[in-house]
């Protein structure tokens, strides 16, 4: 009876939702951009000392990310982002724990593949003007689109319950993500933590782990803040301030609304329909990216030259 009950309990255990899986992948994708921001800050503070770090930032991040992911795979059985969301990797077999082969495959997918992908994108952009580069761009786009289609199909199969892994890379190694059942047993006191070198090392490791998770939380908060601020700025651009109608109505149709002089090289702005001097409206758009009368967003491509005397 106990064996049957255990089997029923394990079979009824809820699997991670698609939102949790996407969230942990999003967190994993934040690591390299955050590292680049730190590198740029260090370079701006002392360019001579940290110039090498800027030149070799991808290789340095490769080493740091490799050590980070290896630590979490050995201690938590999951990557850094997966552990943050309470997930772990399980092998579908007699022993669900990660084998050394599964850890090496996971480390390759978490560290080496993103590094190679960033390098490939750099080379594609660098040689895009060459004939060989154009062919490489086409191959790169086809490969990226194919991989996205395969990943989408895998997501759909995961949602319908046909597969246990949401990622093709996990399916290749017969792995899947499950909720971690590991319970924290940190009931020792600070005095016990410093009683022996082993306990002290464990205390430091736990402190670093929780510190990294706290840093990840702040990274997500910053991402949310910047995305919210960006959307607010975009919405604010769609609601321009009302134009000063009195000043514009006092001008004659032949006068430029900017310099208040007769229009020279008459140019109409498609966004608002007002006619300006070409030099006045060009300088206004370059400096403000808006129509000087209606405050609507505008670009230089929306200028049309008029030829009234012809």
Short mmCIF file of C-alpha atoms in Angstrom, two decimals:
data_model
loop_
_atom_site.label_atom_id
_atom_site.label_comp_id
_atom_site.label_asym_id
_atom_site.label_seq_id
_atom_site.Cartn_x
_atom_site.Cartn_y
_atom_site.Cartn_z
CA UNK A 1 0.00 0.00 0.00
CA UNK A 2 2.81 2.41 0.84
CA UNK A 3 4.51 1.77 -2.49
CA UNK A 4 1.24 2.42 -4.36
CA UNK A 5 0.63 5.59 -2.38
CA UNK A 6 4.15 6.85 -3.11
CA UNK A 7 3.67 6.10 -6.80
CA UNK A 8 0.35 7.97 -6.87
CA UNK A 9 1.87 10.94 -5.02
CA UNK A 10 4.80 11.19 -7.43
CA UNK A 11 2.56 10.86 -10.47
CA UNK A 12 0.23 13.58 -9.23
CA UNK A 13 3.04 16.00 -8.47
CA UNK A 14 2.52 19.17 -10.44
CA UNK A 15 5.08 19.96 -13.07
CA UNK A 16 6.53 23.47 -13.46
CA UNK A 17 4.30 25.86 -15.35
CA UNK A 18 5.36 27.35 -18.64
CA UNK A 19 5.53 30.79 -17.00
CA UNK A 20 8.10 29.59 -14.45
CA UNK A 21 10.19 28.03 -17.20
CA UNK A 22 10.13 31.19 -19.30
CA UNK A 23 10.92 33.31 -16.22
CA UNK A 24 14.00 31.26 -15.35
CA UNK A 25 15.21 31.47 -18.95
CA UNK A 26 14.68 35.23 -18.84
CA UNK A 27 16.73 35.45 -15.65
CA UNK A 28 19.48 33.38 -17.24
CA UNK A 29 19.55 35.78 -20.18
CA UNK A 30 20.06 38.74 -17.82
CA UNK A 31 23.43 37.53 -16.54
CA UNK A 32 25.59 38.55 -19.51
CA UNK A 33 23.99 42.01 -20.05
CA UNK A 34 24.41 42.72 -16.33
CA UNK A 35 28.06 41.69 -16.52
CA UNK A 36 28.57 44.00 -19.52
CA UNK A 37 27.12 46.92 -17.55
CA UNK A 38 29.59 46.25 -14.74
CA UNK A 39 32.47 46.09 -17.24
CA UNK A 40 31.41 49.38 -18.84
CA UNK A 41 31.23 51.04 -15.43
CA UNK A 42 34.73 49.81 -14.52
CA UNK A 43 36.12 50.92 -17.87
CA UNK A 44 34.60 54.38 -17.52
CA UNK A 45 36.13 54.75 -14.04
CA UNK A 46 39.62 53.62 -15.11
CA UNK A 47 39.96 52.87 -18.82
CA UNK A 48 43.67 51.98 -18.70
CA UNK A 49 43.34 49.43 -15.93
CA UNK A 50 40.18 47.74 -17.19
CA UNK A 51 40.71 47.98 -20.94
CA UNK A 52 41.67 44.31 -21.10
CA UNK A 53 38.44 43.41 -19.32
CA UNK A 54 36.45 45.23 -21.98
CA UNK A 55 38.31 43.46 -24.78
CA UNK A 56 38.00 40.00 -23.22
CA UNK A 57 34.65 40.43 -21.46
CA UNK A 58 33.06 37.43 -23.17
CA UNK A 59 35.90 35.10 -22.22
CA UNK A 60 35.94 36.41 -18.63
CA UNK A 61 32.19 35.92 -18.39
CA UNK A 62 32.62 32.43 -19.84
CA UNK A 63 34.86 31.52 -16.91
CA UNK A 64 32.71 33.20 -14.25
CA UNK A 65 29.49 31.74 -15.61
CA UNK A 66 31.10 28.32 -15.88
CA UNK A 67 32.15 28.34 -12.22
CA UNK A 68 28.75 29.65 -11.13
CA UNK A 69 26.75 27.06 -13.05
CA UNK A 70 29.10 24.23 -12.03
CA UNK A 71 28.67 25.16 -8.37
CA UNK A 72 24.89 25.10 -8.64
CA UNK A 73 24.86 21.87 -10.64
CA UNK A 74 26.99 20.17 -7.99
CA UNK A 75 25.13 21.54 -4.97
CA UNK A 76 21.55 22.07 -6.19
CA UNK A 77 21.29 19.84 -9.25
CA UNK A 78 20.15 22.87 -11.24
CA UNK A 79 21.43 25.99 -12.92
CA UNK A 80 21.55 29.32 -11.10
CA UNK A 81 18.29 30.60 -12.60
CA UNK A 82 16.54 27.25 -12.14
CA UNK A 83 17.52 27.12 -8.48
CA UNK A 84 16.22 30.67 -8.00
CA UNK A 85 12.74 29.48 -8.99
CA UNK A 86 12.92 26.31 -6.91
CA UNK A 87 13.52 23.95 -9.83
CA UNK A 88 16.01 21.14 -10.30
CA UNK A 89 17.10 18.83 -13.10
CA UNK A 90 16.13 15.18 -12.92
CA UNK A 91 17.25 12.26 -15.05
CA UNK A 92 14.59 9.87 -16.33
CA UNK A 93 15.98 6.56 -15.25
CA UNK A 94 16.63 4.40 -12.25
CA UNK A 95 18.60 7.16 -10.53
CA UNK A 96 16.99 10.61 -10.87
CA UNK A 97 20.13 12.37 -9.63
CA UNK A 98 22.36 14.05 -12.17
CA UNK A 99 25.25 11.93 -13.37
CA UNK A 100 28.62 13.41 -14.30
CA UNK A 101 27.72 13.03 -17.97
CA UNK A 102 24.46 14.93 -17.45
CA UNK A 103 26.30 17.68 -15.54
CA UNK A 104 28.85 18.11 -18.33
CA UNK A 105 26.08 18.27 -20.92
CA UNK A 106 24.17 20.80 -18.82
CA UNK A 107 27.32 22.88 -18.36
CA UNK A 108 27.93 22.83 -22.12
CA UNK A 109 24.37 23.99 -22.85
CA UNK A 110 24.37 26.66 -20.12
CA UNK A 111 27.82 28.13 -20.71
CA UNK A 112 29.46 27.14 -24.00
CA UNK A 113 26.48 27.30 -26.36
CA UNK A 114 25.49 30.91 -25.43
CA UNK A 115 29.15 31.93 -25.80
CA UNK A 116 29.37 30.39 -29.28
CA UNK A 117 26.05 31.99 -30.23
CA UNK A 118 27.28 35.48 -29.24
CA UNK A 119 30.52 34.93 -31.15
CA UNK A 120 28.61 33.81 -34.23
CA UNK A 121 26.40 36.91 -34.13
CA UNK A 122 29.48 39.13 -33.90
CA UNK A 123 31.12 37.50 -36.91
CA UNK A 124 27.91 37.70 -38.92
CA UNK A 125 27.65 41.46 -38.28
CA UNK A 126 31.36 41.95 -38.98
CA UNK A 127 31.33 40.27 -42.40
CA UNK A 128 27.84 41.26 -43.52
CA UNK A 129 29.15 43.46 -46.36
CA UNK A 130 31.17 40.65 -47.95
CA UNK A 131 29.76 38.06 -50.32
CA UNK A 132 30.73 35.29 -47.96
CA UNK A 133 29.21 37.30 -45.13
CA UNK A 134 25.86 37.59 -46.91
CA UNK A 135 25.72 33.82 -47.31
CA UNK A 136 26.65 33.43 -43.65
CA UNK A 137 23.86 35.84 -42.65
CA UNK A 138 21.32 33.77 -44.58
CA UNK A 139 22.56 30.54 -43.01
CA UNK A 140 22.53 32.14 -39.57
CA UNK A 141 18.97 33.43 -39.97
CA UNK A 142 17.77 30.06 -41.25
CA UNK A 143 19.43 28.22 -38.36
CA UNK A 144 18.00 30.64 -35.77
CA UNK A 145 14.51 30.42 -37.26
CA UNK A 146 14.72 26.62 -37.40
CA UNK A 147 15.82 26.42 -33.78
CA UNK A 148 13.00 28.74 -32.70
CA UNK A 149 10.48 26.56 -34.53
CA UNK A 150 11.86 23.41 -32.88
CA UNK A 151 11.73 25.10 -29.47
CA UNK A 152 8.15 26.26 -30.08
CA UNK A 153 7.07 22.74 -31.03
CA UNK A 154 8.77 21.42 -27.88
CA UNK A 155 6.91 23.99 -25.76
CA UNK A 156 3.59 22.96 -27.29
CA UNK A 157 4.32 19.28 -26.70
CA UNK A 158 5.24 20.10 -23.11
CA UNK A 159 1.98 22.00 -22.60
CA UNK A 160 -0.03 19.07 -23.95
CA UNK A 161 1.82 16.61 -21.72
CA UNK A 162 3.44 14.62 -24.54
CA UNK A 163 6.97 15.27 -23.29
CA UNK A 164 8.38 15.90 -19.85
CA UNK A 165 11.04 18.45 -20.90
CA UNK A 166 10.31 21.90 -22.25
CA UNK A 167 13.66 22.25 -24.02
CA UNK A 168 15.08 20.12 -26.85
CA UNK A 169 18.50 20.29 -25.18
CA UNK A 170 17.09 18.69 -22.05
CA UNK A 171 15.28 16.03 -24.08
CA UNK A 172 18.53 15.01 -25.78
CA UNK A 173 20.07 14.19 -22.39
CA UNK A 174 16.81 12.63 -21.10
CA UNK A 175 16.49 15.38 -18.48
CA UNK A 176 13.57 17.45 -17.29
CA UNK A 177 12.90 20.24 -14.80
CA UNK A 178 10.93 19.42 -11.67
CA UNK A 179 10.17 21.20 -8.44
CA UNK A 180 13.03 20.81 -6.01
CA UNK A 181 12.18 18.70 -2.96
CA UNK A 182 15.38 19.65 -1.14
CA UNK A 183 14.66 21.07 2.29
CA UNK A 184 16.93 23.63 3.87
CA UNK A 185 18.50 22.24 7.03
CA UNK A 186 20.19 25.40 8.23
CA UNK A 187 19.30 25.01 11.90
CA UNK A 188 22.85 25.58 13.07
CA UNK A 189 23.74 28.75 14.94
CA UNK A 190 26.49 31.20 14.08
CA UNK A 191 28.69 29.66 16.81
CA UNK A 192 28.23 26.21 15.26
CA UNK A 193 28.93 27.66 11.82
CA UNK A 194 32.40 28.80 12.90
CA UNK A 195 33.13 25.72 15.03
CA UNK A 196 34.94 23.83 12.24
CA UNK A 197 36.44 24.65 8.82
CA UNK A 198 33.84 22.49 7.08
CA UNK A 199 30.93 24.21 8.82
CA UNK A 200 32.50 27.60 8.11
CA UNK A 201 32.87 26.73 4.42
CA UNK A 202 29.25 25.64 4.32
CA UNK A 203 28.16 28.88 5.98
CA UNK A 204 30.12 30.96 3.44
CA UNK A 205 28.71 28.90 0.56
CA UNK A 206 25.16 29.38 1.78
CA UNK A 207 25.76 33.10 2.24
CA UNK A 208 27.08 33.45 -1.31
CA UNK A 209 24.17 31.44 -2.66
CA UNK A 210 21.56 33.60 -0.97
CA UNK A 211 23.50 36.73 -1.93
CA UNK A 212 23.45 35.73 -5.60
CA UNK A 213 19.76 34.98 -5.44
CA UNK A 214 19.13 38.37 -3.85
CA UNK A 215 21.19 40.01 -6.60
CA UNK A 216 19.11 38.13 -9.18
CA UNK A 217 15.96 39.48 -7.57
CA UNK A 218 17.26 43.05 -7.85
CA UNK A 219 18.24 42.41 -11.48
CA UNK A 220 14.67 41.45 -12.27
CA UNK A 221 13.38 44.51 -10.41
CA UNK A 222 15.68 46.74 -12.47
CA UNK A 223 14.57 45.05 -15.69
CA UNK A 224 10.94 45.59 -14.74
CA UNK A 225 11.60 49.23 -13.84
CA UNK A 226 13.42 50.01 -17.10
CA UNK A 227 10.81 48.22 -19.22
CA UNK A 228 8.01 50.06 -17.40
CA UNK A 229 9.83 53.38 -17.80
CA UNK A 230 10.41 52.68 -21.49
CA UNK A 231 6.74 51.90 -22.08
CA UNK A 232 5.78 55.06 -20.15
CA UNK A 233 8.11 57.13 -22.34
CA UNK A 234 6.62 55.61 -25.48
CA UNK A 235 3.11 56.38 -24.31
CA UNK A 236 4.08 59.92 -23.37
CA UNK A 237 5.42 60.44 -26.89
CA UNK A 238 2.00 59.57 -28.28
CA UNK A 239 0.31 62.36 -26.29
CA UNK A 240 1.86 65.67 -27.42
CA UNK A 241 1.34 68.98 -25.71
CA UNK A 242 -1.25 71.19 -27.40
CA UNK A 243 0.21 73.71 -29.86
CA UNK A 244 0.13 77.44 -29.23
CA UNK A 245 -2.67 78.20 -31.67
CA UNK A 246 -2.76 81.97 -31.09
CA UNK A 247 0.84 82.53 -32.18
CA UNK A 248 0.50 80.31 -35.23
CA UNK A 249 -2.79 81.85 -36.39
CA UNK A 250 -1.23 85.32 -36.33
CA UNK A 251 1.29 84.28 -38.98
CA UNK A 252 0.58 84.51 -42.67
CA UNK A 253 0.71 81.28 -44.73
CA UNK A 254 3.99 82.43 -46.29
CA UNK A 255 5.74 82.79 -42.91
CA UNK A 256 7.76 80.05 -41.25
CA UNK A 257 6.36 79.13 -37.79
CA UNK A 258 9.91 78.76 -36.44
CA UNK A 259 11.79 81.88 -37.57
CA UNK A 260 8.66 83.99 -38.29
CA UNK A 261 10.26 85.05 -41.60
CA UNK A 262 9.11 84.35 -45.17
CA UNK A 263 9.75 80.70 -45.97
CA UNK A 264 12.97 79.97 -47.83
CA UNK A 265 13.14 76.58 -49.56
CA UNK A 266 9.57 75.78 -48.56
CA UNK A 267 9.27 72.36 -46.97
CA UNK A 268 6.17 70.68 -45.59
CA UNK A 269 6.22 68.25 -42.68
CA UNK A 270 3.88 65.32 -43.40
CA UNK A 271 3.22 64.74 -39.70
CA UNK A 272 1.51 68.10 -39.16
CA UNK A 273 1.01 69.62 -42.61
CA UNK A 274 2.75 72.90 -41.70
CA UNK A 275 5.20 74.56 -44.10
CA UNK A 276 8.61 75.67 -42.81
CA UNK A 277 11.95 76.83 -44.05
CA UNK A 278 13.98 73.76 -44.86
CA UNK A 279 16.84 74.80 -42.60
CA UNK A 280 14.53 75.66 -39.68
CA UNK A 281 12.53 72.43 -39.72
CA UNK A 282 15.62 70.31 -40.29
CA UNK A 283 17.39 71.76 -37.25
CA UNK A 284 14.21 71.47 -35.15
CA UNK A 285 13.74 67.79 -35.98
CA UNK A 286 17.40 66.95 -35.39
CA UNK A 287 17.37 68.61 -31.97
CA UNK A 288 13.91 67.57 -30.72
CA UNK A 289 12.64 64.80 -33.07
CA UNK A 290 9.27 66.57 -32.98
CA UNK A 291 7.22 69.02 -34.96
CA UNK A 292 7.86 72.49 -33.45
CA UNK A 293 4.15 73.41 -33.80
CA UNK A 294 2.16 70.30 -32.86
CA UNK A 295 4.87 68.50 -30.82
CA UNK A 296 4.13 65.28 -32.70
CA UNK A 297 7.09 62.90 -33.18
CA UNK A 298 8.75 63.50 -36.55
CA UNK A 299 11.76 62.39 -38.59
CA UNK A 300 13.72 63.83 -41.50
CA UNK A 301 12.15 61.27 -43.82
CA UNK A 302 8.79 63.04 -43.43
CA UNK A 303 10.01 66.29 -45.03
CA UNK A 304 8.75 67.11 -48.54
CA UNK A 305 10.23 69.91 -50.62
CA UNK A 306 7.70 72.25 -52.27
CA UNK A 307 8.07 74.07 -55.57
CA UNK A 308 5.28 76.70 -55.54
CA UNK A 309 6.76 78.86 -58.34
CA UNK A 310 6.98 76.05 -60.85
#
